Structure formats: structure tokens, C-alpha cells
Short mmCIF file of C-alpha atoms in Angstrom, two decimals:
data_model
loop_
_atom_site.label_atom_id
_atom_site.label_comp_id
_atom_site.label_asym_id
_atom_site.label_seq_id
_atom_site.Cartn_x
_atom_site.Cartn_y
_atom_site.Cartn_z
CA MET A 296 -49.13 -5.55 15.28
CA GLU A 297 -52.72 -5.53 14.04
CA GLY A 298 -54.24 -2.13 13.41
CA ALA A 299 -50.85 -0.41 13.20
CA PRO A 300 -50.25 1.78 10.14
CA ASP A 301 -48.10 0.28 7.42
CA TYR A 302 -45.38 2.65 6.24
CA SER A 303 -43.46 0.09 4.18
CA HIS A 304 -44.73 1.53 0.88
CA ILE A 305 -43.41 4.98 1.85
CA LYS A 306 -39.99 3.53 2.59
CA GLN A 307 -39.97 1.63 -0.70
CA ARG A 308 -40.84 4.77 -2.66
CA TYR A 309 -38.06 6.64 -0.87
CA MET A 310 -35.52 3.89 -1.62
CA ASP A 311 -36.58 3.72 -5.27
CA ALA A 312 -36.23 7.49 -5.63
CA MET A 313 -32.93 7.90 -3.76
CA PHE A 314 -31.14 4.70 -4.74
CA ARG A 315 -32.00 3.72 -8.29
CA THR A 316 -30.98 0.17 -9.16
CA ASP A 317 -28.87 1.25 -12.13
CA ASN A 318 -26.85 3.64 -9.93
CA VAL A 319 -26.22 1.38 -6.94
CA SER A 320 -23.46 -0.65 -8.63
CA LEU A 321 -21.66 2.54 -9.66
CA MET A 322 -21.96 3.87 -6.11
CA ARG A 323 -20.44 0.66 -4.73
CA SER A 324 -17.54 0.83 -7.19
CA VAL A 325 -16.78 4.44 -6.27
CA ALA A 326 -17.07 3.58 -2.57
CA SER A 327 -14.64 0.66 -2.94
CA TYR A 328 -12.07 2.86 -4.67
CA GLY A 329 -12.50 5.54 -2.01
CA PHE A 330 -11.94 2.93 0.69
CA MET A 331 -8.75 1.75 -1.05
CA LEU A 332 -7.48 5.34 -1.26
CA GLN A 333 -8.27 5.96 2.40
CA LEU A 334 -6.37 2.87 3.58
CA PHE A 335 -3.49 3.68 1.23
CA LEU A 336 -3.33 7.18 2.71
CA ILE A 337 -3.33 5.84 6.29
CA SER A 338 -0.54 3.40 5.39
CA VAL A 339 1.47 6.27 3.89
CA LYS A 340 1.22 8.12 7.22
CA THR A 341 2.31 5.03 9.17
CA ASP A 342 5.99 4.37 9.87
CA PRO A 343 6.32 0.57 9.44
CA SER A 344 9.60 0.46 11.40
CA ASN A 345 7.69 1.45 14.54
CA ILE A 346 5.17 -1.36 14.11
CA TRP A 347 7.73 -4.18 14.29
CA ARG A 348 9.49 -2.97 17.45
CA CYS A 349 6.96 -4.42 19.90
CA GLY A 350 8.26 -8.01 19.73
CA LYS A 351 7.05 -10.80 22.00
CA LYS A 352 4.50 -8.65 23.80
CA ALA A 353 2.56 -7.88 20.61
CA PHE A 354 2.73 -11.52 19.52
CA ALA A 355 1.41 -12.81 22.87
CA ILE A 356 -1.44 -10.29 22.92
CA GLY A 357 -2.31 -11.06 19.30
CA VAL A 358 -2.49 -14.83 19.81
CA SER A 359 -4.57 -14.39 22.98
CA CYS A 360 -7.04 -12.10 21.18
CA MET A 361 -7.35 -14.54 18.29
CA VAL A 362 -7.86 -17.74 20.26
CA MET A 363 -9.87 -16.84 23.36
CA PRO A 364 -12.91 -15.05 21.85
CA PHE A 365 -13.20 -17.54 18.99
CA ALA A 366 -13.09 -20.55 21.32
CA VAL A 367 -15.66 -19.15 23.75
CA LEU A 368 -18.03 -17.95 21.02
CA ASN A 369 -17.99 -21.36 19.37
CA LEU A 370 -19.10 -22.84 22.69
CA LEU A 371 -21.82 -20.19 23.06
CA SER A 372 -23.09 -20.92 19.54
CA TRP A 373 -24.62 -24.15 20.86
CA PHE A 374 -27.32 -22.04 22.53
CA PHE A 375 -28.73 -21.16 19.09
CA GLU A 376 -31.29 -23.65 17.86
CA VAL A 377 -30.54 -25.28 14.52
CA GLN A 378 -33.64 -26.14 12.50
CA HIS A 379 -34.11 -28.12 9.29
CA VAL A 380 -36.14 -26.19 6.74
CA PRO A 381 -36.86 -26.69 3.01
CA ASP A 382 -34.91 -24.51 0.58
CA ASP A 383 -36.04 -23.14 -2.79
CA GLY A 384 -35.18 -26.44 -4.46
CA GLY A 385 -37.29 -28.49 -2.08
CA ARG A 386 -34.31 -29.95 -0.22
CA THR A 387 -34.06 -29.90 3.57
CA VAL A 388 -31.18 -27.76 4.87
CA ALA A 389 -29.97 -26.76 8.32
CA ALA A 390 -30.53 -23.15 9.40
CA VAL A 391 -30.51 -21.05 12.54
CA ALA A 392 -33.79 -19.13 12.79
CA GLY A 393 -33.18 -15.40 12.62
CA VAL A 394 -29.47 -15.84 11.82
CA GLY A 395 -29.08 -17.90 8.66
CA ASP A 396 -26.73 -20.68 7.70
CA PRO A 397 -25.15 -22.55 10.69
CA ASN A 398 -21.77 -21.40 9.36
CA ALA A 399 -22.93 -17.80 9.93
CA LEU A 400 -22.16 -18.13 13.64
CA VAL A 401 -18.63 -19.30 12.83
CA THR A 402 -18.22 -16.34 10.47
CA ILE A 403 -19.45 -13.91 13.12
CA ALA A 404 -17.20 -15.49 15.77
CA SER A 405 -14.15 -15.18 13.51
CA LEU A 406 -14.91 -11.53 12.66
CA VAL A 407 -15.43 -10.63 16.33
CA SER A 408 -12.11 -12.32 17.16
CA ASP A 409 -10.36 -10.59 14.26
CA THR A 410 -8.89 -7.11 14.67
CA MET A 411 -8.24 -5.71 11.23
CA PHE A 412 -5.14 -3.58 10.81
CA PRO A 413 -6.72 -1.10 8.34
CA VAL A 414 -9.66 -0.46 10.69
CA VAL A 415 -7.46 0.17 13.73
CA ALA A 416 -5.14 2.39 11.66
CA GLU A 417 -8.08 4.39 10.29
CA ILE A 418 -9.67 5.06 13.69
CA LEU A 419 -6.33 5.85 15.37
CA ALA A 420 -5.57 8.29 12.55
CA GLU A 421 -8.96 9.93 13.10
CA LEU A 422 -8.17 10.22 16.84
CA ARG A 423 -4.64 11.51 16.05
CA LEU A 424 -3.07 8.62 17.97
CA LEU A 425 -1.54 6.77 15.04
CA ASN A 426 2.13 7.23 15.99
CA THR A 427 1.81 7.26 19.77
CA GLU A 428 3.37 4.52 21.90
CA LEU A 429 0.08 2.75 22.55
CA GLY A 430 -1.08 3.36 18.98
CA ARG A 431 2.01 1.65 17.56
CA LEU A 432 1.48 -1.33 19.87
CA ALA A 433 -2.18 -1.56 18.81
CA LEU A 434 -1.11 -1.50 15.14
CA SER A 435 1.45 -4.26 15.74
CA VAL A 436 -1.08 -6.46 17.53
CA SER A 437 -3.78 -5.81 14.94
CA MET A 438 -1.39 -6.74 12.12
CA ILE A 439 -0.52 -10.02 13.88
CA ILE A 440 -4.20 -10.82 14.44
CA ASP A 441 -5.30 -9.76 10.96
CA TYR A 442 -2.71 -11.65 8.98
CA GLY A 443 -2.77 -14.53 11.46
CA TRP A 444 -6.46 -14.99 10.71
CA SER A 445 -5.83 -14.64 6.98
CA LEU A 446 -3.16 -17.36 7.14
CA THR A 447 -5.41 -19.62 9.22
CA ILE A 448 -8.33 -19.24 6.80
CA THR A 449 -6.04 -19.83 3.82
CA ILE A 450 -4.62 -23.04 5.32
CA ALA A 451 -8.11 -24.28 6.20
CA THR A 452 -9.31 -23.53 2.67
CA VAL A 453 -6.33 -25.34 1.13
CA VAL A 454 -6.94 -28.41 3.31
CA MET A 455 -10.66 -28.50 2.46
CA ARG A 456 -10.12 -28.00 -1.27
CA THR A 457 -7.32 -30.58 -1.33
CA MET A 458 -9.81 -33.12 -0.02
CA TYR A 459 -11.97 -32.37 -3.06
CA GLU A 460 -9.02 -32.11 -5.47
CA GLN A 461 -9.44 -28.36 -6.01
CA ALA A 462 -6.11 -27.12 -4.65
CA LEU A 463 -4.59 -26.07 -8.01
CA PRO A 464 -6.48 -22.73 -8.24
CA LEU A 465 -5.19 -21.85 -4.77
CA VAL A 466 -1.62 -22.51 -5.90
CA TYR A 467 -2.13 -20.09 -8.79
CA SER A 468 -3.60 -17.52 -6.37
CA ALA A 469 -0.65 -17.86 -4.00
CA LEU A 470 1.83 -17.43 -6.87
CA GLY A 471 -0.07 -14.34 -8.05
CA ILE A 472 0.04 -12.75 -4.59
CA VAL A 473 3.76 -13.50 -4.27
CA ALA A 474 4.35 -11.93 -7.70
CA MET A 475 2.43 -8.82 -6.62
CA ILE A 476 4.53 -8.46 -3.45
CA VAL A 477 7.75 -8.96 -5.44
CA PHE A 478 6.64 -6.24 -7.88
CA LEU A 479 5.91 -3.81 -5.05
CA LEU A 480 9.21 -4.51 -3.27
CA PHE A 481 11.53 -4.49 -6.26
CA VAL A 482 9.78 -2.18 -8.73
CA PHE A 483 7.38 0.15 -6.92
CA ARG A 484 9.57 0.80 -3.86
CA PRO A 485 12.72 1.79 -5.84
CA TRP A 486 10.55 3.95 -8.09
CA VAL A 487 9.01 5.99 -5.23
CA ARG A 488 12.42 6.35 -3.59
CA TRP A 489 13.79 7.63 -6.91
CA ILE A 490 10.97 10.20 -7.04
CA VAL A 491 11.86 11.37 -3.53
CA ARG A 492 15.58 11.64 -4.39
CA GLN A 493 14.84 13.62 -7.56
CA THR A 494 12.68 16.15 -5.71
CA PRO A 495 14.72 19.16 -4.50
CA LYS A 496 14.46 20.26 -0.89
CA ASP A 497 11.24 22.22 -0.33
CA GLY A 498 10.23 21.30 -3.89
CA ARG A 499 6.91 19.91 -5.07
CA ILE A 500 6.16 16.53 -6.58
CA ALA A 501 4.96 16.65 -10.19
CA GLU A 502 1.23 16.15 -10.68
CA GLY A 503 1.85 13.36 -13.17
CA GLN A 504 3.88 11.34 -10.68
CA VAL A 505 1.17 11.55 -8.02
CA LEU A 506 -1.41 10.52 -10.62
CA MET A 507 0.71 7.51 -11.60
CA VAL A 508 0.93 6.41 -7.97
CA LEU A 509 -2.87 6.62 -7.62
CA LEU A 510 -3.32 4.57 -10.80
CA VAL A 511 -1.02 1.91 -9.36
CA VAL A 512 -3.19 1.89 -6.21
CA MET A 513 -6.23 1.08 -8.34
CA ALA A 514 -4.31 -1.60 -10.26
CA MET A 515 -2.99 -3.26 -7.09
CA GLY A 516 -6.49 -3.34 -5.64
CA ALA A 517 -7.74 -5.15 -8.74
CA VAL A 518 -4.77 -7.55 -8.72
CA SER A 519 -5.27 -8.33 -5.01
CA GLU A 520 -8.92 -9.22 -5.53
CA THR A 521 -8.18 -11.22 -8.69
CA PHE A 522 -5.79 -13.51 -6.84
CA GLY A 523 -8.09 -14.07 -3.86
CA ALA A 524 -6.65 -11.54 -1.42
CA ARG A 525 -8.59 -8.60 -0.04
CA VAL A 526 -8.98 -5.65 -2.36
CA THR A 527 -7.18 -3.48 0.22
CA ASP A 528 -4.08 -5.66 0.74
CA GLY A 529 -2.15 -4.33 -2.26
CA PRO A 530 -2.81 -0.63 -1.50
CA ILE A 531 -1.89 -1.14 2.18
CA ILE A 532 1.48 -2.70 1.28
CA MET A 533 2.04 0.13 -1.22
CA GLY A 534 1.36 2.76 1.42
CA LEU A 535 3.79 1.19 3.88
CA LEU A 536 6.52 1.28 1.20
CA VAL A 537 6.15 5.05 0.64
CA PRO A 538 8.53 7.01 2.96
CA SER A 539 6.17 8.50 5.56
CA ALA A 540 7.93 11.87 5.97
CA SER A 541 8.78 12.45 2.31
CA PRO A 542 7.50 15.17 -0.07
CA LEU A 543 5.71 12.40 -1.97
CA ALA A 544 3.74 11.43 1.15
CA VAL A 545 2.76 15.08 1.68
CA ALA A 546 1.69 15.46 -1.96
CA ILE A 547 -0.40 12.28 -1.81
CA ALA A 548 -2.12 13.48 1.37
CA GLU A 549 -2.93 16.84 -0.23
CA LYS A 550 -4.45 15.26 -3.34
CA VAL A 551 -6.25 12.30 -1.81
CA GLU A 552 -7.47 13.17 1.68
CA VAL A 553 -10.38 15.46 0.83
CA ILE A 554 -11.85 13.46 -2.03
CA ALA A 555 -11.39 10.05 -0.38
CA THR A 556 -12.50 10.96 3.14
CA GLY A 557 -15.09 13.59 2.30
CA LEU A 558 -16.70 12.19 -0.84
CA MET A 559 -15.94 8.55 -1.66
CA LEU A 560 -15.71 6.92 1.78
CA PRO A 561 -19.18 8.03 2.99
CA LEU A 562 -20.66 6.12 0.03
CA ALA A 563 -19.33 2.88 1.49
CA PHE A 564 -21.09 3.51 4.80
CA LEU A 565 -24.20 4.56 2.89
CA ASN A 566 -24.18 1.21 1.09
CA ALA A 567 -23.86 -0.69 4.38
CA GLY A 568 -26.60 1.37 5.99
CA MET A 569 -29.13 1.12 3.17
CA LEU A 570 -29.12 -2.68 3.53
CA THR A 571 -30.19 -2.44 7.18
CA ASP A 572 -33.92 -3.14 7.46
CA PHE A 573 -35.39 -3.43 10.96
CA SER A 574 -38.77 -4.40 9.53
CA THR A 575 -37.31 -7.85 8.77
CA ILE A 576 -37.02 -8.72 12.47
CA GLU A 577 -39.24 -11.75 13.07
CA HIS A 578 -37.36 -13.36 15.97
CA PRO A 579 -36.82 -10.68 18.66
CA LYS A 580 -35.22 -13.13 21.10
CA VAL A 581 -32.71 -14.28 18.49
CA PHE A 582 -32.10 -10.64 17.49
CA LEU A 583 -31.19 -9.79 21.10
CA GLY A 584 -29.37 -13.08 21.61
CA LEU A 585 -27.11 -12.46 18.61
CA GLN A 586 -26.20 -9.02 19.95
CA LEU A 587 -25.36 -10.51 23.37
CA PHE A 588 -23.38 -13.24 21.60
CA MET A 589 -21.23 -10.64 19.81
CA LEU A 590 -20.96 -8.43 22.90
CA ALA A 591 -19.65 -11.40 24.89
CA GLY A 592 -16.96 -11.87 22.25
CA TYR A 593 -15.86 -8.24 22.46
CA VAL A 594 -15.72 -8.39 26.27
CA ILE A 595 -13.66 -11.59 26.16
CA LYS A 596 -11.29 -10.01 23.62
CA PHE A 597 -10.92 -6.98 25.90
CA PHE A 598 -9.72 -9.17 28.79
CA ALA A 599 -7.72 -11.41 26.43
CA ALA A 600 -5.73 -8.30 25.45
CA MET A 601 -5.36 -7.07 29.02
CA ALA A 602 -4.04 -10.31 30.56
CA PRO A 603 -0.81 -10.71 28.53
CA ALA A 604 -0.27 -6.93 28.48
CA VAL A 605 -0.29 -6.81 32.29
CA TYR A 606 1.93 -9.92 32.35
CA TYR A 607 4.50 -7.95 30.33
CA ASN A 608 4.43 -5.18 32.98
CA MET A 609 2.12 -2.77 31.18
CA PRO A 610 0.09 -0.61 33.60
CA VAL A 611 -3.48 -1.82 34.00
CA GLY A 612 -4.93 1.44 32.67
CA LYS A 613 -2.92 1.30 29.46
CA ALA A 614 -3.70 -2.40 29.08
CA ALA A 615 -7.40 -1.55 29.32
CA LEU A 616 -7.03 1.16 26.67
CA LEU A 617 -5.22 -1.32 24.42
CA GLY A 618 -8.13 -3.73 24.87
CA LEU A 619 -10.53 -0.99 23.77
CA MET A 620 -8.41 -0.20 20.70
CA LEU A 621 -8.37 -3.85 19.65
CA ASN A 622 -12.19 -3.86 19.72
CA PHE A 623 -12.39 -1.18 17.02
CA THR A 624 -14.64 -2.38 14.21
CA GLY A 625 -15.10 -0.66 10.88
CA LEU A 626 -15.78 -0.81 7.20
CA MET A 627 -13.65 -3.91 6.54
CA GLN A 628 -15.91 -6.03 8.74
CA LEU A 629 -19.01 -4.33 7.34
CA LEU A 630 -18.01 -5.28 3.80
CA ILE A 631 -17.63 -8.93 4.80
CA TYR A 632 -21.04 -8.88 6.49
CA VAL A 633 -22.52 -7.27 3.36
CA ASP A 634 -21.03 -10.06 1.23
CA SER A 635 -22.45 -12.62 3.67
CA LEU A 636 -25.86 -10.98 3.34
CA TYR A 637 -25.71 -11.05 -0.47
CA SER A 638 -24.63 -14.71 -0.45
CA GLN A 639 -27.47 -15.51 2.01
CA VAL A 640 -25.11 -16.83 4.69
CA ILE A 641 -26.78 -14.43 7.12
CA GLN A 642 -30.38 -13.23 7.07
CA PRO A 643 -31.43 -9.55 6.91
CA GLU A 644 -32.54 -9.47 10.56
CA ALA A 645 -29.17 -10.88 11.66
CA TYR A 646 -27.46 -8.20 9.56
CA ALA A 647 -29.52 -5.53 11.34
CA ALA A 648 -28.47 -6.91 14.74
CA ILE A 649 -24.83 -6.96 13.65
CA ILE A 650 -24.95 -3.34 12.47
CA VAL A 651 -26.41 -2.18 15.79
CA ILE A 652 -23.77 -3.89 17.93
CA ILE A 653 -20.88 -2.85 15.65
CA VAL A 654 -21.87 0.81 15.76
CA ALA A 655 -22.44 0.72 19.53
CA VAL A 656 -19.17 -1.04 20.42
CA THR A 657 -17.01 1.08 18.12
CA ALA A 658 -18.62 4.33 19.28
CA ILE A 659 -18.11 3.45 22.96
CA CYS A 660 -14.54 2.20 22.52
CA SER A 661 -13.38 5.14 20.39
CA TYR A 662 -15.04 7.65 22.76
CA LEU A 663 -13.35 6.13 25.82
CA VAL A 664 -9.95 6.01 24.12
CA ALA A 665 -10.26 9.64 22.98
CA LYS A 666 -11.24 10.81 26.46
CA LEU A 667 -8.94 8.69 28.61
CA TYR A 668 -5.68 8.34 26.69
CA ASP A 669 -3.31 11.28 26.86
CA PRO A 670 -0.02 10.41 25.14
CA LEU A 671 1.56 13.66 26.38
CA THR A 672 1.41 12.64 30.05
CA PRO A 673 3.62 9.53 30.33
CA ASN A 674 3.57 9.54 34.13
CA LYS A 675 -0.20 9.07 34.22
CA THR A 676 -1.68 5.79 33.11
CA VAL A 677 -5.10 7.17 32.27
CA ALA A 678 -5.82 10.88 32.08
CA TYR A 679 -8.16 13.25 30.33
CA ARG A 680 -6.62 14.75 27.23
CA LYS A 681 -5.89 18.46 27.55
CA LEU A 682 -3.86 18.95 24.39
CA LYS A 683 -4.52 17.60 20.94
CA HIS A 684 -1.79 15.15 19.98
CA LEU A 685 -0.60 15.54 16.43
CA ASP A 686 0.28 12.33 14.63
#
């Protein structure tokens, strides 16, 4: 607006003073390691045997939540106008004004349709609902959705690369991931069980053993990313293999929780937030339209979770709470959006719109779940919580 004061130079001076370029990469590395530790800790607290007991109901809900939002959002993406603009090299490329590459809408649709297991586990742990009946069902469904999407994307990538005779690197990646899983199942798992057996009742785990476990977490994160998986996949599998009620799990929680949750993890959110720049908004209608586009996907996923849950005789109130849990969004999605911003798949103003809707939806869903779900009153479908449930 003409005549309005320009404060951009003040912001730039603040950013230069607070976030020096030579320190940002270090901050991101520390944040990534903190995120790995946090997800490893959540997996340690999770009893995997409870996750797999939900059977056909979890599978039906998971497939419904994967397919319905993605299909509808791909239809709604036709409302965004695709333009042909020159790129830096002088070539004409397709782009959606205010959003970015046309594939950005497909990426956003897939992320809205995806419910990532680590995110759901993290928020449920924060709400102390991780090992409740509904919490276990939400974890089962989120695992089906998360790894279902990963398998779908992998197959699509293999098919596309095979067409261009580039499938061999994917074969090497698959073999590397299989080798990592074999190592964790047949080397790491017996080792941690040996540690638990060697620890006397009411005894303490040696500091060196806990340190070795944390070093393996770092190594598995690096191996996962090297072979094309997510940096968190190795640590999550590791955490699920640690006996959840063992002295080792208690020792890990004591050593890791404060530093990961209180120090390292906030850096990851700081990194995501510092990239949000509302001054880049040049297409207000597209900015609002993208938020409505994503909101429509979350609403569709809510009902896509409710329908099969009610079909399997779940009370409507609990089905609604499950739909809210499956709309939890967190740092995993933020990291993918950050990567999309760096690779110029999405534009800065689209990233700002995405951040706003993610924060709003997750805040509303987590607040409603915390207020309305009382796992200690099984005879009431939805009730205000009067006692704090301990996970």
C-alpha cells in the first residue's frame, strides 16, 4: 500500500542478528537429531503389540483416509489456474500463481491425506493418551496410512524411473533398507534384551550402555536417509524393539526427555517458523484458496475416518474423536514442506498459507481431543476429562 511505512529493513536486521548464516546449518543439524531422539523416545514408550490388535477396522479406516481426501483434492486442484511463465533459463514452464510448481498441489494433497505415525504418537504422548484404547487404534490407523503412502510413493517412483532406465539405484536403496531392518531385528533387539536380562531387579542401567544406544540412534538415522528412507524410520523401528516397561526404557527416558524435548526439538520448530514470511503474499485470493483447499481435505479425512469406524460399531462420538486424532499434523509434514520450499516446488507465500492452516487445524483438533476424550469413563462416549490419564 502506497504511503505505508516499510519495516522490511528492520526485520532483515533482526534476522541477520539472530540467525547468522553460518549458524543456521548447525541449528538444523541439532534440530534433526533432537527430532530423531524425540521420536525414538515416543517409540520406546509405545507397546507395539497393542498397535497390531485392531485388525480389519484399522485397515478399513486407513484405506478410507488415504483414498478419499486425495481423490477429492485432486479434483479441487483444477480450480487453480495454471500459467506458463519464463524461468531463469528463458524457457517457458507451467506454474500455479501463488503456489508454485503444478506438482505442488499433488504434494499438498498427499500430505493432507497422509497421517504420519510419529506425529500422532508425539501428540498423543503429549496428551497422555498414547496407550488408551482410542490412542492405540489411532496409532494403528496412522501406521497403515503412513507406510501405505510410503509404499505407494516408492512403487510410483520405481515405475517412473524404470521408464527412464534408472531403477538400479532404487534396488540398491531397497537392499540397504532391508539390511538395516535385519540388523535391528537380529543384532540390536537381542542386544537390548541381553542388557535388560543382565540388569538386576531395581538396578540401574550403566551410563555407557545408554550412550551406546543413543549413538546407534544417530547411526540408524544416517543410514535411513542414505538409503532413501526418512531419517526417522530407523530410530522409530529401534524404539519399538526396546521393551517398553524395562529398566532400559526408563533409563533412556531419564537421559533423553529433557534435552530432546526442552532444548533440541524447539530448534526444529524455530527453523520452520523463521522461513514463514507473510510479506511475500502477492496473491491474496490464492493464499485464501490454498487454505480452503487444505481445510477441505482435513474435513473429508475426518468423515472418511468416521464412516468405516461407525460401520464397525464404534460409537459416533468416539469415531469423531478418532477423526480428529487422524488430522494431527506436526513436524514431519513441516520438514517436507520446508524441503519443498528449498527445492522451489512451492513458493514462499504458499508456504506461509500452509503454516497457518497446519497450526490452526492441529491446535483445534488437539484441544478438542484433550477436552472431550476421557479414557477413564468407558460408559460415556464423549465426556470432559476430570482426571489426568497416565500413559
